[in-house]
């Protein structure tokens, strides 16, 4: 799950903050907050493997 805060201007909008929330009741998992101050050293790395069909 995620939530975000946005800033709207005449040119459009941009995220000012994104919160990635764990889908767990385990309190040891914390939200990951991405904002302008900490986003520079981050990068998203992922690999799509397949779709799991039911």
Coordinates of C-alpha atoms in Angstrom, one line a residue:
X1 CA 0.0 0.0 0.0
X2 CA 1.1 3.5 -0.5
X3 CA 0.0 7.1 0.0
X4 CA 1.3 10.3 -1.4
X5 CA 1.2 14.1 -1.0
X6 CA 1.2 16.1 -4.2
X7 CA 2.0 19.7 -5.0
X8 CA -0.1 21.2 -7.9
X9 CA 1.0 24.1 -10.0
X10 CA 0.1 25.6 -13.4
X11 CA 2.6 23.2 -15.1
X12 CA 1.0 20.1 -13.5
X13 CA 1.7 18.2 -10.3
X14 CA 4.6 16.4 -8.5
X15 CA 4.9 14.2 -5.5
X16 CA 6.3 15.9 -2.4
X17 CA 6.2 12.7 -0.3
X18 CA 5.4 9.0 -0.9
X19 CA 4.8 6.6 2.0
X20 CA 5.2 2.9 1.3
X21 CA 3.2 1.0 3.9
X22 CA 3.9 -2.7 4.8
X23 CA 0.9 -5.0 4.4
X24 CA 1.6 -6.7 7.8
X25 CA 0.4 -6.6 11.4
X26 CA 4.0 -7.1 12.5
X27 CA 5.0 -3.8 14.2
X28 CA 8.7 -4.4 13.3
X29 CA 8.0 -3.4 9.7
X30 CA 8.0 0.4 9.4
X31 CA 6.7 2.7 6.7
X32 CA 9.2 3.8 4.0
X33 CA 8.9 7.5 3.5
X34 CA 10.4 8.9 0.3
X35 CA 10.7 12.7 0.0
X36 CA 12.9 15.3 -1.7
X37 CA 15.5 15.1 1.1
X38 CA 16.1 11.3 0.9
X39 CA 15.1 10.4 -2.7
X40 CA 18.4 11.3 -4.4
X41 CA 20.4 8.3 -3.2
X42 CA 17.6 5.9 -3.9
X43 CA 16.8 4.0 -7.0
X44 CA 14.2 1.3 -7.7
X45 CA 15.5 -2.0 -8.9
X46 CA 13.2 -4.8 -9.8
X47 CA 12.7 -7.7 -12.2
X48 CA 9.3 -8.9 -13.5
X49 CA 9.3 -12.6 -13.4
X50 CA 5.8 -13.8 -14.2
X51 CA 2.1 -13.4 -13.4
X52 CA 0.8 -16.0 -10.8
X53 CA -2.6 -17.3 -12.0
X54 CA -5.1 -18.7 -9.6

